[in-house]
Amino acid sequence: SEDDIAKVAFLQAGGLFEAELPALSAKLVALARSVARRERWSPRGDEGSCCGVGEGGALASSKQEVQVLTLRVAEYHEQGAPGPGLPDPHHYDMDSIVTLDVLLSTPGVDFEGGVVSTLEADGTLVAHPLCRGDALLFASHKFHCVSPVTSGERRVLVLELWLGPARRCPHRCASLAEGPCVLELGAATSAEANEEQTKKPKKRGRRGIKTPPAHDGEFGGSVAKRACSDACSGLPFRLGCAEHVPACHGKLPRLRLLWQPREMSSTLVRPGHARD
């Protein structure tokens, strides 16, 4: 997708990223898994663990569980000046576990501005200036934003890993269901149907081959939109953090969860508003 000043390419579509850059893909995925294990960013803990909370706020994760983190999306971004960056300080990557940003252009030479910042628990925005080739990794539920690009063109590679199946569809998939998502199936079905129609032109009175409607923007036609809405609902909430509450006053040990509804509301769920 693209507009006058920004372009986004979904490199995972059709397995392109892994096929064309297998070493880089494997290295970045391994790095994300390693950091997720070290920082305990997975939302589920070991059955036998004490449910410790890592620095990122999510439950401790086992080595085996982190290994199932798969590539959800690999996005190549270009944004020229004057570009808005990513202005929402409460932006986060819903349903993903780890986000990895790799800066592909040189600050101060190729562009000005475009600095990534994260919103911390005390309400402050912390900037993370990067050099070309630097990678920034963070828990995907962490609020983050990017300052406006004031000159030149900023280029960045963004990867997100999650607990769903590895995706090859041409968008940021929201379906955690096993198997290809509706857009990947739709593209394959359309290609096969078009090839079949080319070989065997339709005859009068013969039942024709039904093909999906032509794509209309990122999510395709109205039928594809309805199917995607049904199949790609994702999770109804995002998990902010979890903490182990020991047994006391006759109550059994339990987990206290900090969560936020899928639809952003004007009142954010903050520490002190946790749900048991």
Tab-separated table of C-alpha atoms in Angstrom:
chain	number	residue	atom	x	y	z
A	1	SER	CA	0.000	0.000	0.000
A	2	GLU	CA	1.118	3.614	-0.509
A	3	ASP	CA	0.099	7.233	-0.455
A	4	ASP	CA	1.806	10.476	-1.433
A	5	ILE	CA	4.492	10.314	1.253
A	6	ALA	CA	4.458	6.782	2.698
A	7	LYS	CA	4.812	3.304	1.229
A	8	VAL	CA	4.466	-0.100	2.885
A	9	ALA	CA	5.356	-3.451	1.292
A	10	PHE	CA	4.377	-6.741	2.976
A	11	LEU	CA	7.476	-8.843	2.370
A	12	GLN	CA	6.074	-12.003	3.976
A	13	ALA	CA	3.482	-12.302	1.174
A	14	GLY	CA	3.945	-15.598	-0.612
A	15	GLY	CA	7.013	-16.357	1.530
A	16	LEU	CA	9.053	-13.745	-0.371
A	17	PHE	CA	11.141	-12.539	2.592
A	18	GLU	CA	12.240	-16.019	3.659
A	19	ALA	CA	12.834	-17.142	0.069
A	20	GLU	CA	14.874	-14.131	-1.064
A	21	LEU	CA	16.728	-13.393	2.194
A	22	PRO	CA	16.775	-16.693	4.105
A	23	ALA	CA	19.869	-15.920	6.204
A	24	LEU	CA	18.609	-12.488	7.253
A	25	SER	CA	15.123	-13.798	7.976
A	26	ALA	CA	16.450	-16.638	10.129
A	27	LYS	CA	18.857	-14.327	11.968
A	28	LEU	CA	16.201	-11.733	12.828
A	29	VAL	CA	13.637	-14.322	13.928
A	30	ALA	CA	16.261	-16.028	16.113
A	31	LEU	CA	17.191	-12.658	17.625
A	32	ALA	CA	13.562	-11.855	18.436
A	33	ARG	CA	13.047	-15.251	20.050
A	34	SER	CA	16.225	-14.882	22.079
A	35	VAL	CA	15.256	-11.463	23.419
A	36	ALA	CA	11.691	-12.631	24.158
A	37	ARG	CA	13.105	-15.521	26.183
A	38	ARG	CA	15.554	-13.311	28.057
A	39	GLU	CA	13.021	-10.599	28.850
A	40	ARG	CA	10.125	-13.021	29.485
A	41	TRP	CA	7.719	-11.386	27.055
A	42	SER	CA	5.545	-14.395	26.272
A	43	PRO	CA	1.969	-14.119	27.654
A	44	ARG	CA	1.978	-17.687	29.005
A	45	GLY	CA	4.239	-19.237	31.619
A	46	ASP	CA	5.553	-22.700	32.421
A	47	GLU	CA	3.112	-24.916	34.302
A	48	GLY	CA	5.694	-25.517	36.972
A	49	SER	CA	7.011	-21.983	37.174
A	50	CYS	CA	6.294	-19.337	39.769
A	51	CYS	CA	4.770	-17.131	37.085
A	52	GLY	CA	7.440	-14.479	37.393
A	53	VAL	CA	6.962	-11.178	35.634
A	54	GLY	CA	9.749	-9.938	33.391
A	55	GLU	CA	10.854	-6.364	32.790
A	56	GLY	CA	8.491	-6.102	29.821
A	57	GLY	CA	5.540	-6.902	32.098
A	58	ALA	CA	4.442	-10.227	30.580
A	59	LEU	CA	4.528	-13.701	32.089
A	60	ALA	CA	7.740	-15.695	32.137
A	61	SER	CA	8.071	-17.997	29.138
A	62	SER	CA	9.828	-21.295	28.581
A	63	LYS	CA	12.417	-21.927	25.903
A	64	GLN	CA	10.048	-24.353	24.176
A	65	GLU	CA	7.221	-21.804	24.066
A	66	VAL	CA	9.352	-18.967	22.733
A	67	GLN	CA	10.486	-21.244	19.920
A	68	VAL	CA	6.897	-21.382	18.625
A	69	LEU	CA	6.902	-17.631	18.010
A	70	THR	CA	6.503	-17.265	14.254
A	71	LEU	CA	6.754	-14.458	11.736
A	72	ARG	CA	3.437	-12.660	11.496
A	73	VAL	CA	4.483	-9.803	9.237
A	74	ALA	CA	7.598	-8.339	7.633
A	75	GLU	CA	6.950	-4.775	6.506
A	76	TYR	CA	9.231	-2.522	4.488
A	77	HIS	CA	8.379	1.135	5.198
A	78	GLU	CA	9.371	4.247	3.291
A	79	GLN	CA	8.255	7.653	4.506
A	80	GLY	CA	9.320	10.918	2.905
A	81	ALA	CA	9.124	14.472	4.175
A	82	PRO	CA	6.984	16.068	5.292
A	83	GLY	CA	5.819	12.829	6.900
A	84	PRO	CA	3.701	12.440	10.046
A	85	GLY	CA	5.757	9.535	11.402
A	86	LEU	CA	3.559	7.529	13.751
A	87	PRO	CA	1.991	10.248	15.888
A	88	ASP	CA	-0.262	8.267	18.261
A	89	PRO	CA	1.663	7.783	21.547
A	90	HIS	CA	-0.738	4.960	22.479
A	91	HIS	CA	-0.098	2.917	19.337
A	92	TYR	CA	0.753	-0.732	19.947
A	93	ASP	CA	0.953	-3.913	17.867
A	94	MET	CA	-2.193	-5.814	18.789
A	95	ASP	CA	-1.885	-9.614	19.167
A	96	SER	CA	1.873	-9.736	18.443
A	97	ILE	CA	4.479	-10.693	21.068
A	98	VAL	CA	7.720	-9.143	19.802
A	99	THR	CA	8.267	-6.194	17.451
A	100	LEU	CA	11.646	-5.657	15.773
A	101	ASP	CA	12.560	-2.463	13.902
A	102	VAL	CA	15.688	-2.281	11.723
A	103	LEU	CA	16.673	1.168	10.456
A	104	LEU	CA	17.797	1.003	6.816
A	105	SER	CA	18.749	4.651	6.208
A	106	THR	CA	21.198	7.033	7.882
A	107	PRO	CA	19.815	9.710	10.223
A	108	GLY	CA	21.138	13.184	9.483
A	109	VAL	CA	22.148	12.126	5.962
A	110	ASP	CA	19.180	10.367	4.371
A	111	PHE	CA	16.516	11.930	6.584
A	112	GLU	CA	15.800	14.103	9.629
A	113	GLY	CA	13.320	13.291	12.391
A	114	GLY	CA	11.667	9.881	12.491
A	115	VAL	CA	12.831	8.898	15.994
A	116	VAL	CA	11.100	5.989	17.728
A	117	SER	CA	9.884	6.645	21.282
A	118	THR	CA	8.180	4.410	23.849
A	119	LEU	CA	5.662	5.457	26.483
A	120	GLU	CA	6.878	4.340	29.893
A	121	ALA	CA	4.931	3.497	33.042
A	122	ASP	CA	5.596	6.925	34.564
A	123	GLY	CA	4.010	8.645	31.561
A	124	THR	CA	7.256	9.843	29.962
A	125	LEU	CA	8.207	9.302	26.336
A	126	VAL	CA	11.685	7.808	25.979
A	127	ALA	CA	13.382	8.344	22.613
A	128	HIS	CA	15.504	5.579	21.068
A	129	PRO	CA	17.788	7.143	18.428
A	130	LEU	CA	19.119	4.539	15.990
A	131	CYS	CA	21.952	4.405	13.483
A	132	ARG	CA	21.706	2.678	10.133
A	133	GLY	CA	21.612	-1.088	10.662
A	134	ASP	CA	20.561	-0.850	14.331
A	135	ALA	CA	17.715	-3.059	15.541
A	136	LEU	CA	15.239	-2.039	18.245
A	137	LEU	CA	13.209	-4.813	19.895
A	138	PHE	CA	10.316	-4.362	22.312
A	139	ALA	CA	7.258	-6.170	23.610
A	140	SER	CA	4.539	-5.553	21.042
A	141	HIS	CA	1.966	-4.437	23.622
A	142	LYS	CA	4.238	-1.541	24.622
A	143	PHE	CA	2.980	1.862	23.492
A	144	HIS	CA	5.279	3.429	20.886
A	145	CYS	CA	5.320	6.233	18.331
A	146	VAL	CA	7.596	7.827	15.714
A	147	SER	CA	8.314	11.544	15.404
A	148	PRO	CA	7.591	13.318	12.073
A	149	VAL	CA	10.046	12.965	9.191
A	150	THR	CA	11.076	16.546	8.499
A	151	SER	CA	13.405	16.022	5.517
A	152	GLY	CA	14.626	13.255	3.219
A	153	GLU	CA	13.242	9.719	3.301
A	154	ARG	CA	13.225	7.260	6.201
A	155	ARG	CA	13.345	3.532	5.414
A	156	VAL	CA	12.809	0.790	7.990
A	157	LEU	CA	12.161	-2.950	8.176
A	158	VAL	CA	9.551	-3.971	10.769
A	159	LEU	CA	9.010	-7.569	11.874
A	160	GLU	CA	6.344	-8.832	14.264
A	161	LEU	CA	6.344	-12.303	15.830
A	162	TRP	CA	3.312	-13.895	17.443
A	163	LEU	CA	1.895	-17.204	18.732
A	164	GLY	CA	-0.239	-17.745	15.631
A	165	PRO	CA	0.804	-19.607	12.478
A	166	ALA	CA	3.501	-18.155	10.232
A	167	ARG	CA	1.742	-15.948	7.684
A	168	ARG	CA	2.247	-15.572	3.923
A	169	CYS	CA	-0.749	-13.338	3.168
A	170	PRO	CA	-0.328	-9.796	1.725
A	171	HIS	CA	-1.397	-7.823	4.804
A	172	ARG	CA	-0.961	-7.671	8.579
A	173	CYS	CA	-3.021	-10.759	9.355
A	174	ALA	CA	-5.360	-10.792	12.364
A	175	SER	CA	-6.394	-14.461	12.155
A	176	LEU	CA	-4.921	-16.794	14.769
A	177	ALA	CA	-6.617	-19.783	13.125
A	178	GLU	CA	-4.460	-22.556	11.708
A	179	GLY	CA	-4.078	-22.700	7.957
A	180	PRO	CA	-3.985	-19.929	5.336
A	181	CYS	CA	-6.053	-16.813	5.983
A	182	VAL	CA	-8.888	-15.741	3.694
A	183	LEU	CA	-6.714	-13.385	1.650
A	184	GLU	CA	-4.066	-16.022	0.968
A	185	LEU	CA	-6.746	-18.516	-0.025
A	186	GLY	CA	-8.530	-15.891	-2.101
A	187	ALA	CA	-5.386	-15.016	-4.038
A	188	ALA	CA	-4.609	-18.674	-4.740
A	189	THR	CA	-8.207	-19.453	-5.720
A	190	SER	CA	-8.359	-16.457	-8.021
A	191	ALA	CA	-5.091	-17.376	-9.741
A	192	GLU	CA	-6.157	-20.998	-10.229
A	193	ALA	CA	-9.583	-19.982	-11.505
A	194	ASN	CA	-8.141	-17.470	-13.945
A	195	GLU	CA	-5.727	-20.093	-15.276
A	196	GLU	CA	-8.546	-22.607	-15.652
A	197	GLN	CA	-10.755	-20.086	-17.434
A	198	THR	CA	-7.924	-19.316	-19.852
A	199	LYS	CA	-7.586	-23.003	-20.709
A	200	LYS	CA	-11.336	-23.652	-20.938
A	201	PRO	CA	-13.398	-20.628	-22.041
A	202	LYS	CA	-16.920	-20.636	-20.667
A	203	LYS	CA	-19.625	-22.048	-22.947
A	204	ARG	CA	-23.224	-20.934	-23.059
A	205	GLY	CA	-25.404	-22.917	-20.695
A	206	ARG	CA	-22.395	-24.377	-18.843
A	207	ARG	CA	-21.824	-23.601	-15.228
A	208	GLY	CA	-18.872	-21.199	-15.001
A	209	ILE	CA	-16.149	-21.159	-12.441
A	210	LYS	CA	-16.833	-18.850	-9.540
A	211	THR	CA	-13.975	-16.557	-8.671
A	212	PRO	CA	-13.553	-14.128	-5.771
A	213	PRO	CA	-14.375	-10.484	-6.518
A	214	ALA	CA	-11.564	-8.216	-7.647
A	215	HIS	CA	-9.527	-6.876	-4.754
A	216	ASP	CA	-10.590	-3.494	-3.514
A	217	GLY	CA	-7.718	-2.020	-1.527
A	218	GLU	CA	-5.860	-3.941	1.162
A	219	PHE	CA	-8.692	-6.254	2.219
A	220	GLY	CA	-10.197	-7.014	-1.200
A	221	GLY	CA	-13.836	-6.876	-2.276
A	222	SER	CA	-16.966	-6.917	-0.127
A	223	VAL	CA	-17.147	-10.728	0.045
A	224	ALA	CA	-13.509	-10.912	1.109
A	225	LYS	CA	-14.138	-8.177	3.661
A	226	ARG	CA	-17.001	-10.111	5.237
A	227	ALA	CA	-14.994	-13.337	5.253
A	228	CYS	CA	-11.982	-11.568	6.740
A	229	SER	CA	-14.191	-9.989	9.398
A	230	ASP	CA	-15.481	-13.440	10.362
A	231	ALA	CA	-12.161	-15.304	10.198
A	232	CYS	CA	-9.726	-12.598	11.359
A	233	SER	CA	-11.356	-11.397	14.571
A	234	GLY	CA	-8.179	-11.937	16.632
A	235	LEU	CA	-8.340	-11.499	20.383
A	236	PRO	CA	-10.996	-9.366	22.114
A	237	PHE	CA	-8.383	-7.847	24.440
A	238	ARG	CA	-4.660	-7.288	24.818
A	239	LEU	CA	-2.729	-8.500	27.855
A	240	GLY	CA	-0.650	-5.768	29.456
A	241	CYS	CA	0.967	-7.767	32.245
A	242	ALA	CA	0.298	-10.481	34.781
A	243	GLU	CA	1.485	-11.018	38.313
A	244	HIS	CA	1.325	-13.957	40.701
A	245	VAL	CA	-0.765	-13.320	43.820
A	246	PRO	CA	0.141	-15.788	46.592
A	247	ALA	CA	-2.420	-17.528	48.743
A	248	CYS	CA	-3.657	-15.425	51.663
A	249	HIS	CA	-6.723	-15.111	53.939
A	250	GLY	CA	-7.950	-18.521	52.855
A	251	LYS	CA	-7.832	-17.669	49.122
A	252	LEU	CA	-5.995	-19.852	46.635
A	253	PRO	CA	-3.014	-18.505	44.627
A	254	ARG	CA	-4.174	-16.662	41.530
A	255	LEU	CA	-3.027	-14.466	38.666
A	256	ARG	CA	-3.845	-10.771	38.522
A	257	LEU	CA	-4.128	-9.602	34.922
A	258	LEU	CA	-3.801	-6.111	33.502
A	259	TRP	CA	-5.732	-6.041	30.234
A	260	GLN	CA	-7.321	-3.614	27.840
A	261	PRO	CA	-10.329	-4.132	25.531
A	262	ARG	CA	-9.608	-4.564	21.837
A	263	GLU	CA	-11.377	-1.301	21.005
A	264	MET	CA	-9.381	1.612	22.421
A	265	SER	CA	-11.498	3.647	24.814
A	266	SER	CA	-10.950	7.118	26.179
A	267	THR	CA	-10.156	5.613	29.577
A	268	LEU	CA	-7.157	3.297	29.416
A	269	VAL	CA	-6.780	0.419	31.827
A	270	ARG	CA	-3.802	1.402	33.960
A	271	PRO	CA	-1.944	-0.126	36.921
A	272	GLY	CA	-4.315	-0.076	39.869
A	273	HIS	CA	-7.206	-1.099	37.594
A	274	ALA	CA	-6.151	-4.695	37.207
A	275	ARG	CA	-8.684	-7.506	36.886
A	276	ASP	CA	-8.418	-10.798	38.760
